[in-house]
Coordinates of C-alpha atoms in Angstrom, one line a residue:
M3 CA 0.1 15.4 0.8
P4 CA -0.2 19.0 2.1
D5 CA 2.5 20.2 4.0
T6 CA 0.5 21.1 6.9
L7 CA -2.8 20.0 7.9
G8 CA -5.4 21.7 9.7
Q9 CA -8.0 21.0 12.0
D10 CA -10.9 20.7 9.7
L11 CA -12.1 17.3 8.1
D12 CA -12.3 18.4 4.4
P13 CA -11.6 16.7 1.3
A14 CA -7.6 17.5 1.6
A15 CA -7.8 15.9 5.2
I16 CA -9.5 12.8 3.7
R17 CA -6.9 12.4 1.2
A18 CA -4.3 13.0 3.8
W19 CA -5.9 10.1 6.2
C20 CA -5.7 7.5 3.3
T21 CA -2.1 8.9 2.6
L22 CA -1.0 8.8 6.1
A23 CA -2.8 5.3 6.9
L24 CA -1.2 3.5 3.9
D25 CA 2.2 4.6 4.9
A26 CA 1.8 3.5 8.7
L27 CA 0.3 0.2 7.5
G28 CA 3.4 -0.2 4.9
R29 CA 5.9 0.4 8.1
E30 CA 3.8 -1.8 10.3
R31 CA 2.5 -4.6 7.8
E32 CA 5.1 -7.2 8.7
E33 CA 4.8 -6.6 12.4
I34 CA 0.7 -7.2 12.2
D35 CA 1.3 -10.2 9.9
S36 CA 3.4 -11.8 12.3
I37 CA 0.8 -11.6 15.3
N38 CA -2.1 -12.9 13.0
V39 CA -3.1 -15.8 14.6
Y40 CA -7.0 -15.6 14.5
P41 CA -9.4 -16.6 12.5
V42 CA -6.7 -18.5 10.7
A43 CA -2.9 -18.3 11.3
D44 CA -2.2 -17.4 8.0
G45 CA 0.3 -14.2 8.4
D46 CA -1.4 -11.8 6.3
T47 CA -3.5 -9.6 8.1
G48 CA -1.1 -6.6 7.7
T49 CA -0.8 -7.3 4.1
N50 CA -4.8 -7.4 3.4
L51 CA -5.2 -4.1 5.5
Y52 CA -2.5 -2.6 3.5
L53 CA -3.8 -3.6 0.1
T54 CA -7.4 -2.6 1.4
V55 CA -6.5 1.0 2.1
E56 CA -4.4 1.0 -0.9
S57 CA -7.5 0.6 -2.9
A58 CA -9.3 3.3 -0.8
C59 CA -6.6 5.7 -1.5
Q60 CA -6.6 5.1 -5.3
A61 CA -10.5 5.9 -5.4
V62 CA -9.7 9.3 -3.5
E63 CA -6.7 10.1 -5.7
A64 CA -9.0 9.2 -8.8
V65 CA -11.6 11.9 -7.4
F66 CA -9.1 14.5 -6.9
A67 CA -7.7 13.8 -10.5
A68 CA -11.0 14.1 -12.1
H69 CA -10.7 17.9 -10.7
D70 CA -7.1 18.7 -11.7
P71 CA -7.9 20.0 -15.2
D72 CA -10.0 22.6 -14.2
G73 CA -8.2 23.4 -10.5
T74 CA -11.0 22.5 -8.3
T75 CA -11.3 20.7 -5.4
P76 CA -13.8 17.8 -5.1
E77 CA -16.7 18.2 -2.7
F78 CA -16.1 16.5 0.7
A79 CA -19.1 14.0 0.3
D80 CA -17.3 12.8 -3.0
A81 CA -14.1 12.3 -1.3
V82 CA -15.6 10.3 1.5
R83 CA -17.5 8.2 -0.4
A84 CA -14.8 7.1 -2.8
L85 CA -13.1 6.2 0.3
A86 CA -15.4 3.9 1.1
H87 CA -16.2 2.6 -2.4
G88 CA -12.3 2.1 -3.0
A89 CA -12.2 0.0 0.4
L90 CA -15.1 -2.2 -0.6
I91 CA -13.9 -3.4 -3.9
G92 CA -10.5 -3.9 -2.9
A93 CA -11.1 -5.4 0.6
R94 CA -8.8 -8.4 1.2
G95 CA -9.3 -11.0 3.9
N96 CA -11.4 -10.9 7.2
S97 CA -9.7 -7.7 8.7
G98 CA -9.7 -6.0 5.7
T99 CA -13.3 -6.8 4.7
I100 CA -14.6 -5.7 8.2
L101 CA -12.4 -2.3 7.7
A102 CA -14.0 -1.6 4.5
Q103 CA -17.6 -1.8 6.3
L104 CA -16.1 0.3 9.3
L105 CA -15.2 2.9 6.4
R106 CA -18.5 2.6 4.6
G107 CA -20.0 3.2 7.9
M108 CA -18.1 6.2 8.5
A109 CA -19.0 7.6 5.2
E110 CA -22.7 7.5 5.4
V111 CA -22.5 9.6 8.5
L112 CA -19.9 11.9 7.6
A113 CA -21.3 12.9 4.2
R114 CA -24.0 14.8 6.3
G115 CA -21.6 16.9 8.5
R116 CA -17.9 16.9 9.4
D117 CA -17.6 18.2 13.0
G118 CA -16.8 16.1 16.0
D119 CA -20.1 15.2 16.9
H120 CA -20.5 13.6 13.6
L121 CA -17.2 12.3 13.8
A122 CA -18.5 10.4 16.9
E123 CA -21.5 9.3 15.4
A124 CA -19.7 8.0 12.5
L125 CA -17.6 6.2 14.8
R126 CA -20.7 4.5 16.4
T127 CA -22.3 3.7 13.1
A128 CA -19.4 2.2 11.7
A129 CA -18.8 -0.1 14.6
S130 CA -22.7 -1.1 14.7
S131 CA -22.4 -1.8 10.8
A132 CA -19.3 -4.0 11.1
R133 CA -20.8 -6.1 13.8
Q134 CA -23.9 -6.6 11.7
A135 CA -21.8 -7.5 8.6
V136 CA -20.1 -10.3 10.8
A137 CA -22.4 -13.5 11.0
H138 CA -20.8 -14.5 14.4
P139 CA -19.2 -11.6 16.1
V140 CA -16.3 -12.6 18.3
E141 CA -14.9 -10.3 21.5
G142 CA -11.3 -9.6 21.3
T143 CA -11.0 -8.7 17.6
I144 CA -11.2 -5.8 15.4
L145 CA -14.7 -5.4 16.2
S146 CA -14.3 -5.1 20.1
V147 CA -11.6 -2.5 19.1
A148 CA -13.9 -0.9 16.9
S149 CA -16.7 -0.6 19.8
A150 CA -14.1 0.5 22.0
A151 CA -13.0 3.4 19.9
S152 CA -16.8 4.6 19.2
R153 CA -17.5 4.8 23.1
A154 CA -14.5 6.7 23.7
A155 CA -15.5 9.3 21.0
S156 CA -18.8 9.7 22.2
D157 CA -17.5 10.3 25.5
G158 CA -14.9 12.6 24.4
T159 CA -17.7 14.4 22.6
A160 CA -19.5 14.7 25.7
S161 CA -16.7 16.0 28.1
D162 CA -15.2 18.4 25.5
R163 CA -19.0 20.1 25.1
A164 CA -19.0 20.3 28.8
A165 CA -15.5 21.8 29.0
S166 CA -16.5 24.3 26.2
D167 CA -19.6 25.4 27.7
G168 CA -18.2 25.9 31.2
A169 CA -15.0 27.8 29.6
G170 CA -17.3 30.2 27.5
A171 CA -16.1 31.8 24.4
G172 CA -12.7 31.8 25.5
G173 CA -12.2 28.0 25.7
G174 CA -12.6 24.7 24.2
G175 CA -10.8 25.2 20.9
G176 CA -14.0 25.6 18.6
A177 CA -15.4 23.1 16.2
G178 CA -11.8 22.1 14.8
G179 CA -10.5 21.7 18.3
R180 CA -13.7 19.4 19.1
L181 CA -12.9 17.3 16.0
V182 CA -9.4 16.8 17.2
A183 CA -10.2 15.7 20.7
V184 CA -13.0 13.2 19.4
A185 CA -10.3 11.5 16.9
R186 CA -7.7 11.4 19.7
A187 CA -10.4 10.0 22.2
A188 CA -11.3 7.4 19.7
Y189 CA -7.6 6.3 18.9
E190 CA -6.7 6.1 22.9
G191 CA -9.6 3.9 23.5
A192 CA -8.6 1.7 20.6
R193 CA -5.3 1.5 22.2
T194 CA -6.7 0.5 25.5
A195 CA -9.2 -2.1 24.1
L196 CA -6.3 -3.5 22.1
E197 CA -4.1 -4.3 25.0
A198 CA -7.3 -6.1 26.4
T199 CA -7.8 -8.5 23.5
P200 CA -5.8 -11.2 24.8
G201 CA -8.0 -11.6 27.8
Q202 CA -11.1 -11.7 25.7
L203 CA -9.7 -14.5 23.0
D204 CA -8.0 -17.5 24.2
V205 CA -6.2 -18.2 21.2
L206 CA -4.6 -14.6 21.4
A207 CA -3.5 -15.4 25.2
R208 CA -2.1 -18.4 24.3
A209 CA 0.1 -17.0 21.4
G210 CA 1.1 -14.1 23.5
V211 CA -0.3 -11.2 21.0
V212 CA -2.9 -8.8 20.7
D213 CA -5.4 -9.3 17.8
A214 CA -3.8 -8.3 14.4
G215 CA -7.1 -6.8 12.8
G216 CA -7.2 -4.6 16.1
R217 CA -3.6 -3.6 15.6
G218 CA -4.2 -2.4 12.0
L219 CA -7.3 -0.4 13.0
V220 CA -5.4 1.3 15.7
T221 CA -2.9 2.4 13.1
V222 CA -5.6 3.6 11.0
L223 CA -7.5 5.8 13.9
G224 CA -3.9 7.0 14.3
A225 CA -3.7 8.4 10.7
L226 CA -6.8 10.1 11.3
V227 CA -5.5 11.8 14.3
Q228 CA -2.7 13.1 12.7
A229 CA -4.6 13.9 9.5
V230 CA -7.0 16.5 11.4
S231 CA -4.3 17.7 14.0
G232 CA -1.1 17.8 12.1
E233 CA 0.6 15.9 14.9
A234 CA 1.4 12.3 14.7
P235 CA 0.1 10.5 18.1
T236 CA 2.0 8.3 20.5
R237 CA 2.6 5.2 18.5
T238 CA 1.3 1.9 19.6
P239 CA 4.1 -0.3 21.6
R240 CA 5.6 -3.0 19.1
H241 CA 4.1 -6.1 19.3
Q242 CA 5.5 -9.4 18.9
R243 CA 4.7 -13.0 18.9
G244 CA 5.3 -14.9 22.3
V245 CA 6.3 -18.3 22.8
V246 CA 3.8 -20.7 22.4
A247 CA 3.8 -24.5 23.9
P248 CA 3.3 -27.1 21.0
H249 CA 0.2 -28.3 22.3
H250 CA -1.3 -24.7 22.2
E251 CA -0.1 -24.1 18.4
E252 CA -3.4 -22.5 16.8
P253 CA -5.8 -25.1 16.9
C254 CA -8.4 -23.2 15.4
A255 CA -6.2 -22.8 12.4
A256 CA -5.7 -26.8 12.0
A257 CA -9.4 -27.6 12.4
G258 CA -10.6 -24.8 10.3
P259 CA -12.1 -24.8 6.8
A260 CA -9.6 -25.4 3.9
Y261 CA -10.6 -22.5 1.8
E262 CA -11.0 -18.7 2.0
V263 CA -13.1 -17.4 -0.9
I264 CA -13.8 -13.7 -1.6
Y265 CA -15.6 -12.2 -4.2
L266 CA -17.4 -8.7 -5.4
L267 CA -21.2 -9.4 -5.8
E268 CA -23.7 -7.3 -7.6
A269 CA -27.3 -8.5 -6.1
D270 CA -30.1 -6.8 -4.2
D271 CA -30.7 -6.9 -0.5
A272 CA -33.4 -9.8 -0.5
A273 CA -30.8 -11.9 -2.4
V274 CA -28.0 -11.0 -0.2
A275 CA -30.1 -11.9 2.9
R276 CA -30.3 -15.5 1.7
L277 CA -27.0 -15.6 0.5
R278 CA -25.8 -15.2 4.1
T279 CA -28.1 -17.8 5.5
R280 CA -26.4 -20.2 2.8
L281 CA -23.0 -19.4 3.4
D282 CA -23.3 -19.6 7.4
G283 CA -24.2 -23.3 6.8
L284 CA -21.2 -23.9 4.8
G285 CA -18.4 -22.3 6.5
D286 CA -17.2 -20.0 9.2
S287 CA -15.6 -16.4 9.3
L288 CA -18.6 -15.2 7.4
V289 CA -18.5 -11.3 6.3
V290 CA -20.5 -9.7 3.9
V291 CA -20.3 -6.0 3.8
G292 CA -21.5 -3.4 1.4
G293 CA -24.9 -2.1 -0.2
D294 CA -26.6 -0.4 -2.7
G295 CA -26.3 -3.7 -5.1
L296 CA -22.5 -3.8 -4.7
W297 CA -21.0 -6.3 -1.6
N298 CA -17.9 -7.8 -0.7
V299 CA -18.3 -11.4 0.6
H300 CA -15.6 -13.1 2.6
V301 CA -16.3 -16.7 3.8
H302 CA -14.0 -19.5 5.4
V303 CA -15.3 -23.1 3.7
D304 CA -14.4 -26.6 2.8
D305 CA -16.3 -26.5 -0.7
A306 CA -15.0 -23.6 -2.4
G307 CA -17.3 -24.2 -5.5
A308 CA -20.4 -24.5 -3.4
A309 CA -19.6 -21.0 -1.9
V310 CA -19.3 -19.6 -5.2
E311 CA -22.2 -21.5 -6.8
A312 CA -24.2 -19.7 -4.1
G313 CA -23.2 -16.1 -5.2
V314 CA -24.1 -17.0 -8.7
E315 CA -27.7 -17.7 -7.4
A316 CA -27.8 -14.6 -5.5
G317 CA -26.6 -12.3 -8.2
R318 CA -23.3 -11.5 -10.3
P319 CA -20.2 -12.6 -8.6
Y320 CA -16.8 -11.4 -9.9
R321 CA -13.0 -10.8 -8.8
I322 CA -13.3 -14.4 -7.3
R323 CA -10.4 -15.2 -4.9
I324 CA -10.0 -18.7 -3.5
T325 CA -7.1 -19.4 -1.3
H326 CA -6.0 -22.8 0.3
F327 CA -5.2 -23.0 3.6
A328 CA -3.9 -26.3 4.2
G329 CA -0.4 -27.0 3.6
D330 CA 1.7 -24.0 3.3
A331 CA -0.6 -21.3 5.0
G332 CA -2.1 -18.8 2.5
T333 CA -0.6 -20.8 -0.6
A334 CA -3.4 -19.9 -3.3
T335 CA -4.8 -22.5 -5.2
G336 CA -6.7 -20.9 -7.6
T337 CA -7.8 -17.3 -8.5
A338 CA -10.8 -16.5 -11.0
T339 CA -11.7 -13.0 -12.0
A340 CA -14.4 -11.4 -14.1
T341 CA -11.9 -10.6 -16.7
A342 CA -8.7 -12.9 -17.7
T343 CA -5.5 -11.2 -17.7
A344 CA -4.4 -10.1 -21.1
G345 CA -2.4 -12.4 -22.7
S346 CA -3.3 -15.4 -20.7
A347 CA -4.0 -17.6 -23.4
D348 CA -0.4 -17.2 -24.8
R349 CA 1.2 -18.0 -21.8
P350 CA 3.2 -21.6 -22.1
A351 CA 2.0 -24.6 -20.2
E352 CA 4.8 -24.4 -17.5
P353 CA 6.4 -21.4 -15.8
V354 CA 9.9 -20.5 -16.5
Q355 CA 12.4 -21.1 -13.5
R356 CA 13.2 -17.1 -13.1
A357 CA 12.1 -14.0 -14.2
V358 CA 13.0 -10.2 -13.3
V359 CA 10.1 -7.6 -12.8
A360 CA 11.2 -4.0 -12.9
V361 CA 9.6 -0.5 -12.5
V362 CA 10.9 1.8 -14.8
P363 CA 9.9 5.8 -15.0
G364 CA 9.8 5.9 -19.0
E365 CA 9.3 4.2 -22.3
G366 CA 12.6 4.1 -23.0
L367 CA 13.9 2.2 -20.1
A368 CA 10.9 0.0 -20.4
E369 CA 12.5 -1.1 -23.8
L370 CA 15.8 -1.5 -22.3
C371 CA 15.1 -3.7 -19.5
A372 CA 12.6 -5.9 -21.9
E373 CA 15.4 -6.5 -24.1
A374 CA 17.2 -7.7 -21.2
G375 CA 14.7 -10.1 -20.3
A376 CA 12.5 -8.5 -17.7
T377 CA 8.9 -7.7 -17.4
T378 CA 8.4 -4.2 -17.0
V379 CA 5.7 -1.9 -14.9
L380 CA 5.8 1.7 -16.3
A381 CA 5.7 4.4 -13.5
R382 CA 4.3 7.4 -15.2
P383 CA 4.9 10.9 -13.7
G384 CA 2.4 11.5 -10.8
E385 CA 1.0 8.1 -11.2
P386 CA 3.2 5.3 -9.1
P387 CA 1.9 1.7 -9.5
A388 CA -0.1 0.1 -7.1
S389 CA 0.5 -3.3 -5.8
G390 CA -2.2 -5.0 -7.9
E391 CA -0.2 -3.7 -10.9
L392 CA 3.0 -5.2 -9.5
V393 CA 1.4 -8.6 -8.8
D394 CA 0.2 -8.7 -12.6
A395 CA 3.2 -8.2 -13.9
I396 CA 4.7 -10.9 -11.5
R397 CA 1.8 -13.0 -12.9
R398 CA 2.8 -12.2 -16.3
A399 CA 6.3 -13.0 -16.0
H400 CA 4.9 -16.6 -15.2
A401 CA 8.1 -17.9 -13.3
R402 CA 8.5 -19.9 -10.1
E403 CA 11.3 -17.5 -8.9
V404 CA 10.9 -13.6 -9.3
V405 CA 13.3 -10.8 -8.6
L406 CA 11.6 -7.6 -8.0
L407 CA 13.1 -4.3 -8.7
P408 CA 10.8 -1.3 -7.2
N409 CA 13.4 1.3 -8.3
S410 CA 12.1 4.1 -6.0
G411 CA 12.1 4.6 -2.3
D412 CA 8.5 5.6 -2.5
L413 CA 7.5 2.4 -3.7
R414 CA 8.9 0.3 -0.6
H415 CA 5.8 -0.7 1.2
T416 CA 3.9 -1.0 -2.2
A417 CA 6.5 -3.6 -3.5
A418 CA 6.8 -5.5 -0.2
A419 CA 2.8 -6.0 0.0
A420 CA 3.0 -7.2 -3.8
A421 CA 5.7 -9.7 -3.1
E422 CA 3.8 -11.0 0.0
Q423 CA 0.5 -11.4 -2.3
A424 CA 2.8 -13.1 -4.7
R425 CA 4.1 -15.7 -2.5
T426 CA 0.7 -16.5 -1.2
E427 CA 0.0 -17.8 -4.9
G428 CA 3.3 -20.3 -4.7
V429 CA 5.6 -17.9 -6.5
R430 CA 8.9 -17.3 -4.6
V431 CA 9.9 -13.4 -4.5
A432 CA 13.0 -11.6 -3.6
L433 CA 12.6 -7.7 -3.3
I434 CA 15.6 -6.0 -3.8
P435 CA 15.2 -2.4 -2.3
T436 CA 16.2 -0.4 -5.3
R437 CA 15.7 3.5 -5.2
A438 CA 16.3 4.6 -8.4
A439 CA 16.2 3.4 -11.9
V440 CA 19.9 3.4 -12.5
Q441 CA 20.2 0.9 -9.4
G442 CA 18.0 -1.4 -11.3
I443 CA 19.9 -1.1 -14.3
A444 CA 22.9 -2.0 -12.4
A445 CA 21.3 -5.0 -11.1
L446 CA 19.7 -6.2 -14.4
A447 CA 23.1 -6.0 -15.9
V448 CA 24.5 -8.6 -13.5
H449 CA 21.3 -11.0 -13.3
E450 CA 22.3 -14.4 -14.5
P451 CA 19.2 -17.0 -14.3
G452 CA 21.3 -19.9 -14.1
R453 CA 22.8 -19.1 -11.1
R454 CA 21.3 -20.3 -7.6
F455 CA 18.4 -18.3 -6.9
D456 CA 20.0 -16.6 -3.8
E457 CA 23.4 -16.4 -5.4
D458 CA 21.7 -14.4 -8.3
V459 CA 19.7 -12.2 -5.5
V460 CA 23.1 -11.4 -3.8
A461 CA 24.9 -10.3 -7.0
M462 CA 22.0 -8.3 -8.1
T463 CA 21.6 -6.4 -4.5
A464 CA 25.2 -5.8 -4.4
A465 CA 25.2 -4.1 -8.0
A466 CA 22.3 -1.8 -6.9
G467 CA 24.2 -1.1 -3.5
A468 CA 27.2 0.1 -5.1
T469 CA 25.3 2.4 -7.5
R470 CA 25.2 6.0 -6.2
Y471 CA 21.9 7.7 -7.8
G472 CA 21.4 11.4 -8.8
E473 CA 18.5 13.1 -10.4
L474 CA 18.2 16.3 -12.1
T475 CA 14.6 18.2 -11.6
V476 CA 13.0 21.5 -11.9
A477 CA 11.5 23.1 -8.8
E478 CA 7.7 24.1 -8.8
A479 CA 7.5 26.3 -6.0
R480 CA 9.8 28.1 -3.4
S481 CA 10.6 25.8 -0.6
F482 CA 13.2 24.8 1.8
T483 CA 15.8 22.0 1.0
S484 CA 18.8 20.3 2.3
A485 CA 21.1 22.7 0.0
G486 CA 19.0 26.1 1.0
V487 CA 16.2 27.9 -0.4
C488 CA 15.1 26.9 -3.8
Q489 CA 12.5 29.0 -6.1
A490 CA 10.2 27.9 -8.7
G491 CA 12.1 27.4 -11.9
D492 CA 15.5 26.4 -10.3
V493 CA 17.2 23.4 -11.4
L494 CA 17.9 20.9 -8.6
G495 CA 20.4 18.2 -8.2
L496 CA 19.6 15.3 -6.2
I497 CA 22.1 12.9 -5.0
D498 CA 20.8 9.7 -3.3
G499 CA 17.6 11.4 -2.6
D500 CA 18.9 14.9 -1.2
V501 CA 19.0 18.0 -2.6
A502 CA 23.0 18.6 -2.9
V503 CA 23.1 21.4 -5.6
I504 CA 20.6 24.5 -6.7
G505 CA 21.5 26.1 -9.9
Q506 CA 19.9 27.9 -12.9
D507 CA 21.2 26.0 -15.6
L508 CA 20.7 22.5 -16.5
T509 CA 23.8 21.4 -17.8
A510 CA 26.1 23.2 -15.4
T511 CA 24.1 21.9 -12.8
A512 CA 24.6 18.2 -14.0
E513 CA 28.3 18.9 -14.3
N514 CA 28.4 19.9 -10.5
V515 CA 26.6 16.7 -9.7
L516 CA 28.5 14.6 -11.6
D517 CA 31.7 16.0 -9.9
R518 CA 30.3 15.5 -6.3
M519 CA 29.4 11.9 -7.1
L520 CA 32.8 10.9 -8.8
A521 CA 34.8 12.7 -6.1
A522 CA 34.4 9.3 -3.9
G523 CA 35.4 7.3 -7.2
G524 CA 33.5 5.4 -9.9
E525 CA 34.1 3.4 -12.9
L526 CA 31.0 3.8 -14.8
V527 CA 28.7 6.8 -15.5
T528 CA 25.1 5.9 -16.4
L529 CA 23.0 8.8 -17.9
V530 CA 19.1 8.4 -18.4
L531 CA 18.0 11.4 -20.6
A532 CA 14.3 12.2 -20.9
D533 CA 12.7 13.2 -24.2
D534 CA 12.2 16.9 -23.3
A535 CA 16.2 17.1 -22.2
P536 CA 18.4 19.4 -24.4
P537 CA 19.5 17.8 -27.3
A538 CA 23.4 18.5 -26.5
L539 CA 23.2 17.5 -23.1
A540 CA 24.4 13.9 -23.3
D541 CA 27.6 15.3 -25.4
R542 CA 28.3 17.8 -22.9
L543 CA 28.1 15.7 -19.8
E544 CA 30.4 12.8 -21.7
T545 CA 32.8 15.3 -22.7
H546 CA 32.9 16.6 -19.2
V547 CA 33.4 13.2 -17.6
R548 CA 36.1 12.4 -20.1
D549 CA 38.0 15.5 -19.4
H550 CA 37.9 15.9 -15.4
H551 CA 37.5 11.9 -14.5
L552 CA 40.4 9.7 -16.0
A553 CA 39.4 6.2 -16.4
V554 CA 35.6 6.7 -16.0
D555 CA 33.3 5.4 -18.8
T556 CA 29.8 6.9 -19.6
C557 CA 26.5 4.9 -20.8
V558 CA 23.7 7.0 -22.3
Y559 CA 20.1 5.7 -22.6
H560 CA 17.0 7.5 -23.5
G561 CA 14.3 7.2 -20.9
G562 CA 11.5 8.7 -23.0
R563 CA 8.9 10.6 -21.1
Q564 CA 10.0 10.6 -17.5
R565 CA 9.5 13.0 -14.5
S566 CA 13.0 14.4 -14.5
P567 CA 15.2 15.3 -17.7
L568 CA 18.1 13.5 -16.2
L569 CA 19.0 10.4 -14.0
I570 CA 22.4 9.7 -13.2
G571 CA 24.1 6.6 -11.7
V572 CA 28.0 6.1 -10.7
E573 CA 29.1 2.5 -10.2

C-alpha cells in the first residue's frame, strides 16, 4: 500500500481501498460475526465479508502483478473491474453475495469516470442493482444501509457543487475535494442508517444489535474514505449483542430452511431468470448476482439437491458449497467443487485425531516442518497465502483437530478467517498467533499429539511466546525507521518486528542483533539462512555465540528461497 494517498480515484486508490477494507474487516470480523442474527443466526457474516473482499483483493493484485515486469500501471477500468470480478467469484454468504453485487454496480459506472459525480452515480447504481438481485428485499439490512449511503452521496454532490459555485475559483477543493466529500457523505449516511436498522427489523431489536451485513458495508465505505483522502474516518462504535429473552431467541433461525447453497453459474440471462423463479419457490434468502454469463447464486433451502439440480438445468454450476444450518449452526455437511482437491482420492477413510498446519517462508523450512509431521503452506516472497489456501491445507491435514501456525503478524486476520471457515466444516481449530517462522519451529518442537488438545495448544503457545524473533533484511529505498534513517542497500536488523540496527555488513549487523537479543538471556539460538546468504555466515555466527555467550546452543537450518537472508530465534 502506498505511504500517501491522494484525493484521486486512480488504480492505486482502488488497490488501497481493497487493502484497507480487508484489514478493517479482519479487525472487526469477530464483532460482526457476534451480532449476526438475520437472516440466519449462524455467526459468520463478518467472516463471509472478509473472504469476499479477500477474493477481490487477490484479483486486483493479479492485475498489478501482470504489469510489474514492464513497470507500468494497470488501466483504471481494468483495476475496478478486477475488484468486481474477484468479489463475484469469491462471494460468501448472504451479505457477501450482496456486497459483490454492490461492487459490481459501482464498477460499471466508475469504469466510465472517476470524479465525485461518478462516485455518487456508482453508489446509486450499486444500491439499485443489489435490490434487484435479492428476491425479496427486507428493510433494516445491508440493502437499507446501501440505499442510505447512495442518497447521502447524491446530496453531498449537490451541496458540494453549490458550495463550489458560490465560492468561485477559490473554494470547493476541485474535483479531488468533491470526490472526498462524496465518499465521506456516503460513509456518514451509511453510519446513520446502520443505527436505525433495529427499528426496521424486529429480530434485530429483540437481539439488541444492528444489522451485521450493514455493519460490514459501513466498514468497507470507511476504507474508501481513507483510500481517497488519506485520513481514517471516525470509527463506528463497537456493537455488542444485547441480552435476549429466552422466548425471543431468533425464531427465524429455527423455522428457516436447513441448508445454505452457494455456487457459481455459467448461464445466459434467460436461463437465470427461470432459475430465480425456480429457486424462489424452493426456499428463501435468494440472491443471484453477476452478469455477462457468470453468476453467483445464493439460497437457503430444505432440499439442497433440488437447488443444485436447478442450477444444472440453467447452465454449468461449479464451486458448489452446501452448508447445513441444523444442529451446530453453520456446520458444513458437504462441499462439492468443480475440481477435487489434489490427492483427495488417497486420503484415509478416517481422519487422524490431530495435525499441525504451518505457514513457512521457504522450501527448506517446509521440508523441516513436514518431517516433523506438519502440513505446510509456502509463503513466497511478496505472495502471502490467502485464507482459501490455509483452509485447503487444513483439509489436506485430514484431522479432527488442527493447530494453525500462521508464522507472520501480517497473516493474523487471514488465518483467523481460515480457522473460522474450517470450524464450519466440523474441524476443531486452534490458532496460535505466531509472528515469525522461528516461533512456529519452537511451537512444533513441543507438539505432542498424544496430549489432550487444550494442553498441547497451551504448551505450543508457551513455547512460541518464549521465543524472541529477529530478522536481517536489506532496505530497498531510503526511509525512516525506529533506529533512524536508512538508505537503499543498508542492512536492517529487526528484533520482534522493529528495526533495531542499521548497518552496511550482513555479518556484523547479525552479530549486533544477536548480542542485543541475548542480552536478556537465552538458552538456544535458531538461525534460518536463505539460499543467497553468504556461505560462511552460519559458521561466523555460531562462533560468535560460542565465544561471547556461555551455555547458549546454536541450531542452524537452511530455509531455501526466502525474502530475508537470515531469520533468528532466541529461546
